[in-house]
PDB file of C-alpha atoms in Angstrom:
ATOM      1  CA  UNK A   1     -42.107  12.873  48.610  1.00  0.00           C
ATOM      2  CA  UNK A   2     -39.005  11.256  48.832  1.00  0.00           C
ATOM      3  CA  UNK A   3     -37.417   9.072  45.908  1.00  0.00           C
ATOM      4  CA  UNK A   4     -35.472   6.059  46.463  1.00  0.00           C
ATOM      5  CA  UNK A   5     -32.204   6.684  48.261  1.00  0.00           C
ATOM      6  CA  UNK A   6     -28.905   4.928  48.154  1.00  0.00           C
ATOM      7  CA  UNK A   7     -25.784   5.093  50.431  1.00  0.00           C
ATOM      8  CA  UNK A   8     -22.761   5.565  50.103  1.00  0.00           C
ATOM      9  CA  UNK A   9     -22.690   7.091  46.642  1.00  0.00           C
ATOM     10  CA  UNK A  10     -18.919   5.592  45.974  1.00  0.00           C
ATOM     11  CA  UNK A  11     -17.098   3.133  47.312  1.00  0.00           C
ATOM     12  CA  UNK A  12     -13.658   1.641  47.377  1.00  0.00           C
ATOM     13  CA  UNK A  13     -12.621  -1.458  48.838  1.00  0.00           C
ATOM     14  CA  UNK A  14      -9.773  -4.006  48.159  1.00  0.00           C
ATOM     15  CA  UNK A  15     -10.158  -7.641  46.999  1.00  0.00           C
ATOM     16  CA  UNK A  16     -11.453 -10.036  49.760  1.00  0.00           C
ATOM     17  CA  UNK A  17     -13.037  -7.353  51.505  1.00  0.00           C
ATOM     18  CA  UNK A  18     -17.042  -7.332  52.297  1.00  0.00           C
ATOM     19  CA  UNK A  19     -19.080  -4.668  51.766  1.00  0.00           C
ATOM     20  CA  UNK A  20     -22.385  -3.312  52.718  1.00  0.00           C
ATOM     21  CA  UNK A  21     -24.873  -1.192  50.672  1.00  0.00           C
ATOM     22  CA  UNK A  22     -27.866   0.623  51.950  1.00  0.00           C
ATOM     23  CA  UNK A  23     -31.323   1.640  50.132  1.00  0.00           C
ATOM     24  CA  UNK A  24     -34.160   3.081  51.445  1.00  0.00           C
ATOM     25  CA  UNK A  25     -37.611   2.602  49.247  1.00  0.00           C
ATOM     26  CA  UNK A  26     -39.845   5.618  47.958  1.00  0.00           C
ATOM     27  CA  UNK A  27     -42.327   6.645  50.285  1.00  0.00           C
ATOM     28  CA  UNK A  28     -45.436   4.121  50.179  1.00  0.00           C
ATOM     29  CA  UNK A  29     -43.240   1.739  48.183  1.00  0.00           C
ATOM     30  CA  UNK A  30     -42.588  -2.018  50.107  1.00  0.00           C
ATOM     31  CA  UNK A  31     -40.791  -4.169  47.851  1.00  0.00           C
ATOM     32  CA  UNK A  32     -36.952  -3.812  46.959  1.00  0.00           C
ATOM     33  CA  UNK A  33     -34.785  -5.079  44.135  1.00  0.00           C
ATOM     34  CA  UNK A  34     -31.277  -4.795  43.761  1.00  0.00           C
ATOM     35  CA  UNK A  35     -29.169  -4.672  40.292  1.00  0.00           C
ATOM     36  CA  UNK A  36     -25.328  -4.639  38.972  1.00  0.00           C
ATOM     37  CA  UNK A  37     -24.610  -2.585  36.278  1.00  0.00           C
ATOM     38  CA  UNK A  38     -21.012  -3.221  34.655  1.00  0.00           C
ATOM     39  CA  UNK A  39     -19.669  -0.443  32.796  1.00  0.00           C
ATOM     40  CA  UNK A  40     -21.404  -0.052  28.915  1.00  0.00           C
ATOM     41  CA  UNK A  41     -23.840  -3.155  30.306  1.00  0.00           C
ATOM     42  CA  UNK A  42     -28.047  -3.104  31.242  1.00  0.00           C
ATOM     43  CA  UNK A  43     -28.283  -3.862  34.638  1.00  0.00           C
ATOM     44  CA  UNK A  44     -28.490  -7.479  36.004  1.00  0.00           C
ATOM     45  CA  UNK A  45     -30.805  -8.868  38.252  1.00  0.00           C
ATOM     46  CA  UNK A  46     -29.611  -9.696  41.725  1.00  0.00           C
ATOM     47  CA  UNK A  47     -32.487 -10.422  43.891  1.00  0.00           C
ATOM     48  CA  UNK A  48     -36.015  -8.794  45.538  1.00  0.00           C
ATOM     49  CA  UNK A  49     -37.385  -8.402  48.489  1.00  0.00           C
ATOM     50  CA  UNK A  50     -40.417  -8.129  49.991  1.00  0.00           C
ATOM     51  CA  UNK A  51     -42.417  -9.129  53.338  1.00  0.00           C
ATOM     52  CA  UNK A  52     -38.885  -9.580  54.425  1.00  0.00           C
ATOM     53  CA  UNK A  53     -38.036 -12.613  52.055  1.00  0.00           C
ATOM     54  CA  UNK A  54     -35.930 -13.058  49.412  1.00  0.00           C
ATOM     55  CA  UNK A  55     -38.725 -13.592  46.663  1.00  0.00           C
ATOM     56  CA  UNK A  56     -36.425 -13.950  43.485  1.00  0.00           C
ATOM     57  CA  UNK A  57     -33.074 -14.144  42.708  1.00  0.00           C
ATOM     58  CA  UNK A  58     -30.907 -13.821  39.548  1.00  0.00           C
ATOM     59  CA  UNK A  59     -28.076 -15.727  38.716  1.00  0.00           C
ATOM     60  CA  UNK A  60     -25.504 -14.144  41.264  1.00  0.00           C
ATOM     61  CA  UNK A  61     -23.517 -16.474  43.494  1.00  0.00           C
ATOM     62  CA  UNK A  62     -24.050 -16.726  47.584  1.00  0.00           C
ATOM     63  CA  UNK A  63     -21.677 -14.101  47.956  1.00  0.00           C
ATOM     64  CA  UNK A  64     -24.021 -12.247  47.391  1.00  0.00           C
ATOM     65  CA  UNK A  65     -26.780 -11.469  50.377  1.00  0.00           C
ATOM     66  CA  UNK A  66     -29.179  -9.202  51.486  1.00  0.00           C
ATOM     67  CA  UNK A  67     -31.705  -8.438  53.576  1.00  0.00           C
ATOM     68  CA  UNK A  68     -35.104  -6.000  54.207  1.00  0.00           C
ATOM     69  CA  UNK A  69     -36.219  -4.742  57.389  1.00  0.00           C
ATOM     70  CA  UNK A  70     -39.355  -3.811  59.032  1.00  0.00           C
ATOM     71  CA  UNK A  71     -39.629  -0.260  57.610  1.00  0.00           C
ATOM     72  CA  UNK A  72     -39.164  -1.806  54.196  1.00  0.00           C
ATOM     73  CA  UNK A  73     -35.254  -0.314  53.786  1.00  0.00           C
ATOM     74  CA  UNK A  74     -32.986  -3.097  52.345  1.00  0.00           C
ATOM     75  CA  UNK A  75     -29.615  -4.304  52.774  1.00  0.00           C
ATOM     76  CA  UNK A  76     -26.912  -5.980  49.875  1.00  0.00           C
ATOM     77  CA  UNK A  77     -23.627  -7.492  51.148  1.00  0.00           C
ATOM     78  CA  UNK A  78     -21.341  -8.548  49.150  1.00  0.00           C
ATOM     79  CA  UNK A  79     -18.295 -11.557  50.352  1.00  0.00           C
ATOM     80  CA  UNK A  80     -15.049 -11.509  49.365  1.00  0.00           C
ATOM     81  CA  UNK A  81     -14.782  -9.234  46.737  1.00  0.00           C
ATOM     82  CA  UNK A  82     -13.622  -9.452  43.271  1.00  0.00           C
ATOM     83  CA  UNK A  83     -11.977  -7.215  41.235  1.00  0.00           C
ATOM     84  CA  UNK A  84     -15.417  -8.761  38.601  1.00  0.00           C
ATOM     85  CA  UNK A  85     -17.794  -7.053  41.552  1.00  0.00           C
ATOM     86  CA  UNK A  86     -16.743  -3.261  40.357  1.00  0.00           C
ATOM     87  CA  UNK A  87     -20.041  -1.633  39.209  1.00  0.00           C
ATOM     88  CA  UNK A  88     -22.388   0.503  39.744  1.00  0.00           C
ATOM     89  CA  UNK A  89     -25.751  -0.989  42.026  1.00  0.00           C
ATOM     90  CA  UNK A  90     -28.881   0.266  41.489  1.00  0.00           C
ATOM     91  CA  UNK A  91     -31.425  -0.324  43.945  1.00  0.00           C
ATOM     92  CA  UNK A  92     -35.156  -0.414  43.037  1.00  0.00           C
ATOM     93  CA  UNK A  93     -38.394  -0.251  44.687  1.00  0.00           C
ATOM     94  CA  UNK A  94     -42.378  -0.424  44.383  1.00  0.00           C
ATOM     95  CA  UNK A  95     -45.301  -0.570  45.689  1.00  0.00           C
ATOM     96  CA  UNK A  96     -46.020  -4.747  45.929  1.00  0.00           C
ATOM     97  CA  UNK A  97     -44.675  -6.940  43.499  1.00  0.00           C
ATOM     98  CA  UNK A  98     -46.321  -5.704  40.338  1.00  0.00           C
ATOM     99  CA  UNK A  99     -46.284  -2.426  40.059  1.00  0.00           C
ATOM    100  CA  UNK A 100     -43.897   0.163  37.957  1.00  0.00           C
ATOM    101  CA  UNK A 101     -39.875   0.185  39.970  1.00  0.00           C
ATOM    102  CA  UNK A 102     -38.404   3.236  40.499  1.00  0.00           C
ATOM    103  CA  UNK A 103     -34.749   4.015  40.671  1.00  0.00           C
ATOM    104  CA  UNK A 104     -32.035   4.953  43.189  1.00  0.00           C
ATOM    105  CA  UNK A 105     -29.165   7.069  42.098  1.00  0.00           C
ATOM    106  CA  UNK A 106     -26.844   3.868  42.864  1.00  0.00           C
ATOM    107  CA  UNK A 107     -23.758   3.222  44.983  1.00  0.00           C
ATOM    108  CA  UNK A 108     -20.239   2.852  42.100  1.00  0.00           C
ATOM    109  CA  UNK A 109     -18.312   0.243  43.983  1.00  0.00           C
ATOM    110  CA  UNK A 110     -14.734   0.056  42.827  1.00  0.00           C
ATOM    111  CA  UNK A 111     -12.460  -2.805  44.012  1.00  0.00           C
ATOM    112  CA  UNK A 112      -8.904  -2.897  43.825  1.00  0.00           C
TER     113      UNK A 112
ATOM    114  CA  UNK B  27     -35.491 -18.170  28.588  1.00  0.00           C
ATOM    115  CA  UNK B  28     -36.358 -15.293  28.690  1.00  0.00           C
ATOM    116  CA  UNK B  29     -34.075 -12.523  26.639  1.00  0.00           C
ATOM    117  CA  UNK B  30     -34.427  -8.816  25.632  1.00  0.00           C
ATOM    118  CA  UNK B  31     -32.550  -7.509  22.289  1.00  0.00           C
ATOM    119  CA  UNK B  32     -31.597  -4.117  21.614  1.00  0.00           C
ATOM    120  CA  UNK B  33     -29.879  -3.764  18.054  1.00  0.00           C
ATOM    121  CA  UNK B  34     -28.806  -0.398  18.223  1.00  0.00           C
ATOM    122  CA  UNK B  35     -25.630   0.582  20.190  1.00  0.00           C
ATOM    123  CA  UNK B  36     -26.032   4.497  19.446  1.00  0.00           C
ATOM    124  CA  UNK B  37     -28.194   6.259  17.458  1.00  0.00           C
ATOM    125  CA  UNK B  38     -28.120   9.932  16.153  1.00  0.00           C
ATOM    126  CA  UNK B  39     -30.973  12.767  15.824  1.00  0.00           C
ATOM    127  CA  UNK B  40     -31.631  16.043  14.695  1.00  0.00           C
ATOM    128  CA  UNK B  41     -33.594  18.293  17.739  1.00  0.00           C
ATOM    129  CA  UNK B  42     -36.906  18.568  17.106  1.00  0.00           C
ATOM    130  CA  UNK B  43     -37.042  15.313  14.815  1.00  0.00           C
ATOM    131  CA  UNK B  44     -38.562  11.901  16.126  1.00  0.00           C
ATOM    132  CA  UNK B  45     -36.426   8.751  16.544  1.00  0.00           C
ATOM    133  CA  UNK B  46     -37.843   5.357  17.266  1.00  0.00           C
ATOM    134  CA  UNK B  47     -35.348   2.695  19.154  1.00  0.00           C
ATOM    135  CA  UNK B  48     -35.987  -0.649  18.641  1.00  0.00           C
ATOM    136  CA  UNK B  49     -36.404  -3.504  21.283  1.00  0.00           C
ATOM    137  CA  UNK B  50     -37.771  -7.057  20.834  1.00  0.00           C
ATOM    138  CA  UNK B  51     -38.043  -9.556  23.512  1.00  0.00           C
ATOM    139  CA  UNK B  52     -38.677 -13.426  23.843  1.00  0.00           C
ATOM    140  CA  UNK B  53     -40.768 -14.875  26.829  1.00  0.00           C
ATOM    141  CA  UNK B  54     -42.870 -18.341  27.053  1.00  0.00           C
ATOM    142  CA  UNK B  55     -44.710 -16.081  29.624  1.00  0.00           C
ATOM    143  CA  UNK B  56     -48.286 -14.885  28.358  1.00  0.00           C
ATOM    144  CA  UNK B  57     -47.890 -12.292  31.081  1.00  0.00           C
ATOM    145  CA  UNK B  58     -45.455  -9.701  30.851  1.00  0.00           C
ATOM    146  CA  UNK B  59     -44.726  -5.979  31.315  1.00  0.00           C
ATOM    147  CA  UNK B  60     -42.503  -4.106  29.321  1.00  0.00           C
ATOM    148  CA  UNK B  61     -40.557  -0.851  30.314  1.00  0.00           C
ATOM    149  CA  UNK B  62     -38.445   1.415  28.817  1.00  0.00           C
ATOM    150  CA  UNK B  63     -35.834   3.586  30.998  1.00  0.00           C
ATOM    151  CA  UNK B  64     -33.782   6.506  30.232  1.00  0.00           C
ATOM    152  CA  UNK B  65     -30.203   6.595  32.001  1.00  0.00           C
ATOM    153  CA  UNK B  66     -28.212   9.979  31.805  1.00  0.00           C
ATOM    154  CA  UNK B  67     -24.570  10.029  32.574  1.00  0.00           C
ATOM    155  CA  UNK B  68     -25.549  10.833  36.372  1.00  0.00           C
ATOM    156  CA  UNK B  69     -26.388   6.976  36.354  1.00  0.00           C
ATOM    157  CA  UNK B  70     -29.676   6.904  37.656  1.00  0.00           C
ATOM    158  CA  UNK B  71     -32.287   4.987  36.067  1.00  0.00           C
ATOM    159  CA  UNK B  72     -35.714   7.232  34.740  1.00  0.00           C
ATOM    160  CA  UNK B  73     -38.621   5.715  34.226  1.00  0.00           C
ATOM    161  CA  UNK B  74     -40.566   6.419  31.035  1.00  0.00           C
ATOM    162  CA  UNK B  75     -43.248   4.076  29.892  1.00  0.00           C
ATOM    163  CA  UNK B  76     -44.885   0.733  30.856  1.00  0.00           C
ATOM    164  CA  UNK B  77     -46.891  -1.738  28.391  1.00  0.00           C
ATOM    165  CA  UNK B  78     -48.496  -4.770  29.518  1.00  0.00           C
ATOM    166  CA  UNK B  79     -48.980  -7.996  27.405  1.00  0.00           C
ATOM    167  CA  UNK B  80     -52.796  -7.672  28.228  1.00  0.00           C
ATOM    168  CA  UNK B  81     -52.968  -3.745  26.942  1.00  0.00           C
ATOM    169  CA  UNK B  82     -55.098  -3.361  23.847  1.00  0.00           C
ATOM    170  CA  UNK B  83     -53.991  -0.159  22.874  1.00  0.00           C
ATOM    171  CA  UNK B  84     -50.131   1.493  22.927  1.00  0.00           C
ATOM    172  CA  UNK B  85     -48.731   2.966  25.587  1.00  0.00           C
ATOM    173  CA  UNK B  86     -47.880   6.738  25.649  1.00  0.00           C
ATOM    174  CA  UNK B  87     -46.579   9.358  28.223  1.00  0.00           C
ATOM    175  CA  UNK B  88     -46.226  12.699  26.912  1.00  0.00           C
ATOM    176  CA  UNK B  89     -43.462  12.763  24.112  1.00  0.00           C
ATOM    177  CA  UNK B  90     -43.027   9.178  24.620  1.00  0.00           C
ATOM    178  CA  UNK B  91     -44.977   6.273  23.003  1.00  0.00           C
ATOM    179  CA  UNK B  92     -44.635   2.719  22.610  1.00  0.00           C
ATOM    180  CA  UNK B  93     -44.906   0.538  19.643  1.00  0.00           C
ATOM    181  CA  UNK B  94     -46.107  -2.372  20.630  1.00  0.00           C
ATOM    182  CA  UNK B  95     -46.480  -5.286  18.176  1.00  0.00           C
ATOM    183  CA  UNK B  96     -47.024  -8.215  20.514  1.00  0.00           C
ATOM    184  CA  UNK B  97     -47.197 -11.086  17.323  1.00  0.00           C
ATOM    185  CA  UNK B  98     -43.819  -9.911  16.489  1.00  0.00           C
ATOM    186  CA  UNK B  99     -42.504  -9.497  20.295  1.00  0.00           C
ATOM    187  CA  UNK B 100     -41.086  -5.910  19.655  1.00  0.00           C
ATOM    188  CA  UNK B 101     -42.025  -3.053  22.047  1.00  0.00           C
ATOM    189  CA  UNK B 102     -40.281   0.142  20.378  1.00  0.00           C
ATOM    190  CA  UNK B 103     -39.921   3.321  22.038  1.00  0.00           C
ATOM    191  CA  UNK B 104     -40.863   6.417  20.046  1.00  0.00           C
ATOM    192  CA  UNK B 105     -39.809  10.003  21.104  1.00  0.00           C
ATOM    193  CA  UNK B 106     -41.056  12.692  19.627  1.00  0.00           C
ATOM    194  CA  UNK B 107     -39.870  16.478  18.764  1.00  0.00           C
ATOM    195  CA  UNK B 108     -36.713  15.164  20.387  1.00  0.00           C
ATOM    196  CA  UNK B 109     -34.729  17.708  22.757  1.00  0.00           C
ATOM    197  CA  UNK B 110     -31.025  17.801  23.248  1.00  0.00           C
ATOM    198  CA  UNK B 111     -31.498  16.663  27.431  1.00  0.00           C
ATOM    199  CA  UNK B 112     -33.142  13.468  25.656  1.00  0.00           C
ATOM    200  CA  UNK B 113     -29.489  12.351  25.352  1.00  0.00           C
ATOM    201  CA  UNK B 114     -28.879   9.498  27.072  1.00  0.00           C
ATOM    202  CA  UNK B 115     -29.154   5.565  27.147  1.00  0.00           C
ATOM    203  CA  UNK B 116     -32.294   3.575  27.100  1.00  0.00           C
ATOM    204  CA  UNK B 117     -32.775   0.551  28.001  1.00  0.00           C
ATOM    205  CA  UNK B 118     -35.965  -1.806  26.941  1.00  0.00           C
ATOM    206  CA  UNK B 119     -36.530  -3.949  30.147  1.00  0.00           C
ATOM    207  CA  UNK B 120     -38.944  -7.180  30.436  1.00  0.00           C
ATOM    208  CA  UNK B 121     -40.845  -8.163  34.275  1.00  0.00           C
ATOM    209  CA  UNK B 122     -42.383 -11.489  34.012  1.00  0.00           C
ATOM    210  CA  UNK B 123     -45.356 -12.644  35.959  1.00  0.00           C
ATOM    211  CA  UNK B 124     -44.839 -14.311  40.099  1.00  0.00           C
ATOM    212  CA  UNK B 125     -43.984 -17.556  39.838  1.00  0.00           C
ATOM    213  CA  UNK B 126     -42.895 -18.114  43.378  1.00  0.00           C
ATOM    214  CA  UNK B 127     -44.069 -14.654  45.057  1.00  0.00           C
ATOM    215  CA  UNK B 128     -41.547 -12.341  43.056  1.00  0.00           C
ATOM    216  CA  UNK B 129     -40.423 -10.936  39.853  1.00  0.00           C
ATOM    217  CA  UNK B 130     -37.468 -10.666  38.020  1.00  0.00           C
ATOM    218  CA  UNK B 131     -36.922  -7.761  35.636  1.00  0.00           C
ATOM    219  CA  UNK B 132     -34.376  -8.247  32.818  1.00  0.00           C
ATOM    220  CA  UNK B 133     -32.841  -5.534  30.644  1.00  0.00           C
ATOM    221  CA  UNK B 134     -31.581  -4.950  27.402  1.00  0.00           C
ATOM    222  CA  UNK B 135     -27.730  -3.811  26.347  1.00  0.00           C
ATOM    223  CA  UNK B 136     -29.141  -0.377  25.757  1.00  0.00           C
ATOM    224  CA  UNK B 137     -29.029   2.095  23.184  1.00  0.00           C
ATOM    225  CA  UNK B 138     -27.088   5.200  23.507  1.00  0.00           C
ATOM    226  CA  UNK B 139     -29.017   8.233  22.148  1.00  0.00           C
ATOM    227  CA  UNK B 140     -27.046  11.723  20.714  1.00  0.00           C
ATOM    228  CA  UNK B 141     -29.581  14.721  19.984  1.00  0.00           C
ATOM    229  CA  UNK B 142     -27.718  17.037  17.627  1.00  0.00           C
ATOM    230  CA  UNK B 143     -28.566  20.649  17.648  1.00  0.00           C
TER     231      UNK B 143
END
């Protein structure tokens, strides 16, 4: 049974860029959240998907995007990067809103 | 608003020995789960336990229990017979109820755990 996967593990882009992260929910599991972890910090809320919609978000500026397909798998961008968006993201999933989230190993984006 | 405090930065304990980390939290919600999550220096996030506002009776999962004293809004994890892979941070997370067909999860600062041999 797989767990939740992430790609790419690392990541370095340059200020201004865009970037694109990738998680794919545990089997069974339909709803996705995403987090940003700053170094020595708890995680922060970004947003959460499920049925396709953006169901909440935390307080993270438009730059910020994402997006779940069909098969449940999810999608964060992130808009002109700041050297403030270096951190590790975490993406979460479970099965329907309420239930228990279980981690991905996360993607360390760096920006330069 | 909602807010999640974790007091201790790093805490030390003998193997064997149990250690209790504290969390308290503040919600308006009368529905609430609480979590608690172990991250090793890999960086991925381990669930441990899960305690809902409704539960009568503690939470516990193997070496791990929680305290939960809901009039005083703490939810503190206890390990017991602590090992030296318990070392790690934890973090004390709070999901609050749907309001508009979703959740959000907040988490605590952490507390970094060293299991001396």
């Amino acid at each position: 049974d797989a767990g939740v996967t992430q790609s790419p593990t690392h990541l370095i882009k340059t200020r201004g860029q865009q970037v694109t992260l990738r998680c794919s929910p545990k089997s069974g599991h339909d709803t996705v959240s995403w987090y940003q972890q700053a170094l020595g910090q708890g995680p922060q809320f970004i947003f959460q998907y499920y049925e396709e919609e953006e169901r909440q978000r935390g307080n993270f500026p438009d730059r910020f995007s994402g997006h779940q397909f069909p098969n449940y798998s999810s999608e964060l961008n992130v808009n002109a990067l700041l050297l403030g968006d270096s951190a590790l993201y975490l993406c979460a999933s479970s099965r329907r809103l309420q239930e228990t989230q279980y981690f991905g190993p996360g993607t360390r984006l760096l920006v330069l | 608003a909602q807010k999640i405090t974790q007091t201790q930065p790093g805490m030390f304990v003998q193997e064997k020995e149990a250690v209790t980390l504290d969390c308290t939290y503040d919600t308006s919600d009368p529905s609430y789960g609480l979590f608690w999550y172990k991250q090793p220096s890999s960086g991925e996030m381990i669930f441990l336990i899960y305690q809902g506002s409704y539960d009568q009776q503690n939470a516990t999962e193997g070496r791990y229990s929680l305290n939960f004293q809901k009039a005083r809004k703490s939810a503190n994890l206890v390990i017991s017979a602590s090992q030296l892979g318990d070392s790690a941070m934890y973090f004390c997370a709070m999901r609050e109820a749907p309001h508009t067909g979703g959740f959000k999860t907040i988490f605590g600062a952490g507390t970094r755990l060293f299991v001396k041999a």
